[in-house]
Amino acid sequence: MRQTLVMGNWKLNGSKAMVSELITALKAPAAESDKVAVAVCPPVLFLGQAEAELADSQIALGAQDADVNTSGAFTGENSPAMYKEFGVKYVLVGHSERRTLHGESDAVVAAKFAAVLEQNLVPVLCIGETLEQFEAGETQSVVEAQLQAVIDQCGIEALGRAVIAYEPVWAIGTGKTATPEIAQGVHSAIRGFLAKQNANVAAGVQILYGGSVKGDSAAGLFAMADIDGALVGGAALKADEFAAIIRAGA
Ligand code: PEP
């Protein structure tokens, strides 16, 4: 039985005041049901504050990206080993904004995935197709290539220690959510692809959907057999909206 996971990606948003307000408001909804686990990924600068404020909560902490190196002359970077010191559990790797704006290839994403696992943190592998690829009917081949790059580098068993987030790029921040049926079709095909390599990993791995999920669209998505939660951007910045998504998973 896979637990529903609702994860908020705050991206480049926040302030000390906002971190406090949001975390305070989310503690109660996050504690309402064991059926749903909750995590937030603030900007790196706020990880220390978030760790302290989450101490008496059931909300896990995540980071939005990681460097492949542990330490050294890599200006501006942050390593999984550093995240561990701040109580981080999850690390997003391969978010489409990293792939697009920072030119991260499948190979770079796979190396980041390996670096996160190396520290026994949970990589959240983000995969998904662009609008052009969606319209060309290439969704499945794109997500399979993104998955296979990680499998080639880390082995299929590594995905058993990770979370997958299917995020169609055309749905991120656009207000266009894939219908539950479209998302379920891709999630099911992802699980089928993994099952050919390891049935246990395929059955156990949580596959989140991401792309303009809101309080009123979450329940329909979570009702689908292969959708195990959501990675949420914009709606994660509004306590009421994010709480509604959490409750939809309960
Ligand atoms: C995301 O950034 O992972 C995301 C899904 O964003 P949004 O919910 O705003 O589409």
GROMACS .gro file of C-alpha atoms and ligand atoms in nm:
model
  260
    1MET     CA    1   0.000   0.000   0.000
    2ARG     CA    2   0.160   0.325  -0.111
    3GLN     CA    3   0.110   0.628   0.111
    4THR     CA    4  -0.008   0.950  -0.054
    5LEU     CA    5   0.262   1.217  -0.051
    6VAL     CA    6   0.188   1.587  -0.097
    7MET     CA    7   0.500   1.794  -0.150
    8GLY     CA    8   0.522   2.170  -0.190
    9ASN     CA    9   0.795   2.321  -0.406
   10TRP     CA   10   0.826   2.686  -0.305
   11LYS     CA   11   1.077   2.761  -0.582
   12LEU     CA   12   1.233   3.109  -0.554
   13ASN     CA   13   0.968   3.241  -0.319
   14GLY     CA   14   0.956   3.323   0.048
   15SER     CA   15   1.077   3.540   0.330
   16LYS     CA   16   1.142   3.469   0.696
   17ALA     CA   17   0.789   3.584   0.775
   18MET     CA   18   0.633   3.372   0.502
   19VAL     CA   19   0.819   3.058   0.612
   20SER     CA   20   0.682   3.101   0.964
   21GLU     CA   21   0.328   3.177   0.855
   22LEU     CA   22   0.305   2.892   0.606
   23ILE     CA   23   0.456   2.630   0.834
   24THR     CA   24   0.238   2.738   1.126
   25ALA     CA   25  -0.073   2.714   0.908
   26LEU     CA   26   0.015   2.372   0.765
   27LYS     CA   27   0.091   2.187   1.088
   28ALA     CA   28  -0.271   2.106   1.171
   29PRO     CA   29  -0.382   1.984   0.826
   30ALA     CA   30  -0.063   1.777   0.798
   31ALA     CA   31  -0.140   1.602   1.127
   32GLU     CA   32  -0.500   1.512   1.044
   33SER     CA   33  -0.447   1.179   0.869
   34ASP     CA   34  -0.184   0.905   0.850
   35LYS     CA   35  -0.293   0.835   0.492
   36VAL     CA   36  -0.108   1.139   0.365
   37ALA     CA   37   0.251   1.248   0.422
   38VAL     CA   38   0.343   1.613   0.371
   39ALA     CA   39   0.671   1.780   0.277
   40VAL     CA   40   0.782   2.131   0.186
   41CYS     CA   41   1.083   2.240  -0.017
   42PRO     CA   42   1.177   2.598   0.072
   43PRO     CA   43   1.466   2.788  -0.087
   44VAL     CA   44   1.800   2.674   0.057
   45LEU     CA   45   1.846   2.997   0.255
   46PHE     CA   46   1.543   2.912   0.467
   47LEU     CA   47   1.624   2.547   0.538
   48GLY     CA   48   1.764   2.622   0.884
   49GLN     CA   49   1.462   2.825   0.983
   50ALA     CA   50   1.225   2.568   0.837
   51GLU     CA   51   1.403   2.283   1.018
   52ALA     CA   52   1.357   2.462   1.351
   53GLU     CA   53   0.994   2.551   1.287
   54LEU     CA   54   0.905   2.202   1.163
   55ALA     CA   55   1.054   2.035   1.471
   56ASP     CA   56   0.719   1.968   1.639
   57SER     CA   57   0.534   1.882   1.319
   58GLN     CA   58   0.471   1.587   1.090
   59ILE     CA   59   0.590   1.782   0.787
   60ALA     CA   60   0.912   1.665   0.624
   61LEU     CA   61   1.170   1.896   0.475
   62GLY     CA   62   1.287   1.887   0.116
   63ALA     CA   63   1.539   2.074  -0.099
   64GLN     CA   64   1.486   2.184  -0.458
   65ASP     CA   65   1.815   2.077  -0.617
   66ALA     CA   66   2.158   1.944  -0.521
   67ASP     CA   67   2.508   1.953  -0.654
   68VAL     CA   68   2.676   1.627  -0.749
   69ASN     CA   69   2.978   1.714  -0.533
   70THR     CA   70   3.000   1.690  -0.157
   71SER     CA   71   3.232   1.988  -0.110
   72GLY     CA   72   3.496   2.186  -0.295
   73ALA     CA   73   3.537   2.477  -0.536
   74PHE     CA   74   3.181   2.485  -0.669
   75THR     CA   75   3.062   2.840  -0.607
   76GLY     CA   76   2.697   2.878  -0.528
   77GLU     CA   77   2.623   2.508  -0.495
   78ASN     CA   78   2.477   2.304  -0.208
   79SER     CA   79   2.545   1.939  -0.144
   80PRO     CA   80   2.330   1.652  -0.018
   81ALA     CA   81   2.571   1.611   0.277
   82MET     CA   82   2.493   1.970   0.380
   83TYR     CA   83   2.120   1.910   0.349
   84LYS     CA   84   2.151   1.619   0.589
   85GLU     CA   85   2.270   1.858   0.858
   86PHE     CA   86   1.943   2.047   0.823
   87GLY     CA   87   1.717   1.746   0.858
   88VAL     CA   88   1.631   1.734   0.489
   89LYS     CA   89   1.462   1.411   0.379
   90TYR     CA   90   1.372   1.470   0.012
   91VAL     CA   91   1.569   1.636  -0.269
   92LEU     CA   92   1.412   1.725  -0.604
   93VAL     CA   93   1.629   1.629  -0.899
   94GLY     CA   94   1.562   1.710  -1.261
   95HIS     CA   95   1.281   1.960  -1.209
   96SER     CA   96   1.186   2.089  -1.554
   97GLU     CA   97   1.296   2.440  -1.457
   98ARG     CA   98   1.643   2.299  -1.384
   99ARG     CA   99   1.643   2.101  -1.707
  100THR     CA  100   1.527   2.401  -1.915
  101LEU     CA  101   1.680   2.706  -1.745
  102HIS     CA  102   2.003   2.542  -1.632
  103GLY     CA  103   2.053   2.300  -1.919
  104GLU     CA  104   2.056   1.989  -1.701
  105SER     CA  105   2.077   1.680  -1.921
  106ASP     CA  106   1.943   1.335  -1.831
  107ALA     CA  107   2.302   1.238  -1.744
  108VAL     CA  108   2.345   1.533  -1.506
  109VAL     CA  109   2.012   1.454  -1.343
  110ALA     CA  110   2.118   1.091  -1.300
  111ALA     CA  111   2.444   1.203  -1.135
  112LYS     CA  112   2.248   1.426  -0.897
  113PHE     CA  113   2.012   1.138  -0.821
  114ALA     CA  114   2.314   0.921  -0.732
  115ALA     CA  115   2.466   1.192  -0.513
  116VAL     CA  116   2.143   1.230  -0.316
  117LEU     CA  117   2.107   0.856  -0.264
  118GLU     CA  118   2.470   0.835  -0.157
  119GLN     CA  119   2.373   1.042   0.149
  120ASN     CA  120   2.069   0.822   0.214
  121LEU     CA  121   1.832   1.104   0.127
  122VAL     CA  122   1.529   1.044  -0.097
  123PRO     CA  123   1.562   1.177  -0.452
  124VAL     CA  124   1.239   1.299  -0.607
  125LEU     CA  125   1.306   1.239  -0.975
  126CYS     CA  126   1.107   1.485  -1.187
  127ILE     CA  127   1.026   1.373  -1.538
  128GLY     CA  128   0.788   1.495  -1.805
  129GLU     CA  129   0.743   1.602  -2.163
  130THR     CA  130   0.715   1.945  -2.324
  131LEU     CA  131   0.400   2.060  -2.502
  132GLU     CA  132   0.563   1.993  -2.837
  133GLN     CA  133   0.651   1.638  -2.731
  134PHE     CA  134   0.301   1.585  -2.588
  135GLU     CA  135   0.140   1.697  -2.914
  136ALA     CA  136   0.374   1.472  -3.111
  137GLY     CA  137   0.267   1.172  -2.901
  138GLU     CA  138   0.616   1.134  -2.755
  139THR     CA  139   0.528   1.143  -2.386
  140GLN     CA  140   0.607   0.781  -2.315
  141SER     CA  141   0.938   0.772  -2.498
  142VAL     CA  142   1.049   1.095  -2.327
  143VAL     CA  143   0.972   0.980  -1.972
  144GLU     CA  144   1.119   0.636  -2.038
  145ALA     CA  145   1.447   0.793  -2.158
  146GLN     CA  146   1.454   1.015  -1.848
  147LEU     CA  147   1.398   0.713  -1.624
  148GLN     CA  148   1.641   0.489  -1.810
  149ALA     CA  149   1.923   0.744  -1.771
  150VAL     CA  150   1.888   0.707  -1.394
  151ILE     CA  151   1.850   0.329  -1.412
  152ASP     CA  152   2.164   0.302  -1.630
  153GLN     CA  153   2.368   0.496  -1.379
  154CYS     CA  154   2.220   0.380  -1.046
  155GLY     CA  155   2.042   0.051  -1.118
  156ILE     CA  156   1.669  -0.022  -1.106
  157GLU     CA  157   1.677  -0.097  -0.731
  158ALA     CA  158   1.776   0.265  -0.668
  159LEU     CA  159   1.429   0.374  -0.777
  160GLY     CA  160   1.295   0.171  -0.487
  161ARG     CA  161   1.458   0.428  -0.258
  162ALA     CA  162   1.324   0.726  -0.453
  163VAL     CA  163   1.004   0.905  -0.546
  164ILE     CA  164   0.907   0.981  -0.906
  165ALA     CA  165   0.722   1.300  -0.998
  166TYR     CA  166   0.557   1.301  -1.339
  167GLU     CA  167   0.523   1.666  -1.434
  168PRO     CA  168   0.417   1.747  -1.789
  169VAL     CA  169   0.608   2.067  -1.863
  170TRP     CA  170   0.302   2.215  -2.036
  171ALA     CA  171   0.109   2.191  -1.708
  172ILE     CA  172   0.365   2.351  -1.476
  173GLY     CA  173   0.264   2.699  -1.369
  174THR     CA  174   0.028   2.731  -1.665
  175GLY     CA  175  -0.302   2.658  -1.493
  176LYS     CA  176  -0.348   2.361  -1.728
  177THR     CA  177  -0.371   2.039  -1.530
  178ALA     CA  178  -0.358   1.708  -1.712
  179THR     CA  179  -0.693   1.538  -1.665
  180PRO     CA  180  -0.688   1.255  -1.410
  181GLU     CA  181  -0.730   1.013  -1.701
  182ILE     CA  182  -0.433   1.152  -1.898
  183ALA     CA  183  -0.214   1.155  -1.587
  184GLN     CA  184  -0.324   0.805  -1.485
  185GLY     CA  185  -0.241   0.677  -1.833
  186VAL     CA  186   0.116   0.806  -1.807
  187HIS     CA  187   0.159   0.692  -1.445
  188SER     CA  188   0.038   0.345  -1.530
  189ALA     CA  189   0.272   0.327  -1.828
  190ILE     CA  190   0.564   0.443  -1.610
  191ARG     CA  191   0.485   0.167  -1.361
  192GLY     CA  192   0.459  -0.082  -1.647
  193PHE     CA  193   0.797   0.029  -1.783
  194LEU     CA  194   0.958  -0.019  -1.440
  195ALA     CA  195   0.782  -0.353  -1.386
  196LYS     CA  196   0.961  -0.497  -1.687
  197GLN     CA  197   1.287  -0.438  -1.498
  198ASN     CA  198   1.178  -0.502  -1.138
  199ALA     CA  199   0.820  -0.578  -1.036
  200ASN     CA  200   0.876  -0.499  -0.667
  201VAL     CA  201   1.024  -0.159  -0.738
  202ALA     CA  202   0.738  -0.080  -0.978
  203ALA     CA  203   0.473  -0.179  -0.724
  204GLY     CA  204   0.628   0.013  -0.436
  205VAL     CA  205   0.753   0.339  -0.584
  206GLN     CA  206   0.539   0.648  -0.521
  207ILE     CA  207   0.462   0.833  -0.844
  208LEU     CA  208   0.345   1.189  -0.781
  209TYR     CA  209   0.169   1.407  -1.036
  210GLY     CA  210   0.275   1.770  -1.074
  211GLY     CA  211   0.138   2.052  -1.286
  212SER     CA  212  -0.101   2.322  -1.161
  213VAL     CA  213  -0.258   2.096  -0.896
  214LYS     CA  214  -0.510   2.290  -0.686
  215GLY     CA  215  -0.742   2.211  -0.399
  216ASP     CA  216  -1.028   2.140  -0.634
  217SER     CA  217  -0.835   1.920  -0.878
  218ALA     CA  218  -0.640   1.708  -0.628
  219ALA     CA  219  -0.912   1.462  -0.527
  220GLY     CA  220  -0.979   1.354  -0.886
  221LEU     CA  221  -0.609   1.293  -0.942
  222PHE     CA  222  -0.559   1.108  -0.612
  223ALA     CA  223  -0.852   0.878  -0.693
  224MET     CA  224  -0.649   0.726  -0.975
  225ALA     CA  225  -0.484   0.392  -0.905
  226ASP     CA  226  -0.130   0.494  -0.997
  227ILE     CA  227  -0.125   0.854  -0.873
  228ASP     CA  228   0.030   0.855  -0.526
  229GLY     CA  229   0.025   1.223  -0.447
  230ALA     CA  230   0.129   1.557  -0.587
  231LEU     CA  231   0.425   1.786  -0.632
  232VAL     CA  232   0.277   2.132  -0.600
  233GLY     CA  233   0.424   2.468  -0.701
  234GLY     CA  234   0.202   2.777  -0.702
  235ALA     CA  235  -0.070   2.635  -0.477
  236ALA     CA  236   0.190   2.537  -0.216
  237LEU     CA  237   0.242   2.906  -0.141
  238LYS     CA  238  -0.117   2.949  -0.023
  239ALA     CA  239  -0.188   2.777   0.308
  240ASP     CA  240  -0.560   2.722   0.242
  241GLU     CA  241  -0.503   2.583  -0.106
  242PHE     CA  242  -0.220   2.352   0.004
  243ALA     CA  243  -0.425   2.236   0.305
  244ALA     CA  244  -0.710   2.148   0.068
  245ILE     CA  245  -0.469   1.936  -0.140
  246ILE     CA  246  -0.344   1.761   0.175
  247ARG     CA  247  -0.703   1.688   0.281
  248ALA     CA  248  -0.784   1.551  -0.066
  249GLY     CA  249  -0.521   1.285  -0.003
  250ALA     CA  250  -0.656   1.183   0.337
  251PEP     C1  251   0.623   2.239  -0.990
  251PEP     O1  252   0.695   2.339  -0.996
  251PEP     O2  253   0.672   2.129  -0.964
  251PEP     C2  254   0.481   2.256  -1.016
  251PEP     C3  255   0.407   2.150  -1.032
  251PEP     O3  256   0.435   2.385  -1.022
  251PEP     P1  257   0.279   2.431  -1.038
  251PEP     O4  258   0.202   2.352  -0.936
  251PEP     O5  259   0.280   2.577  -1.008
  251PEP     O6  260   0.238   2.396  -1.175
   0.00000   0.00000   0.00000
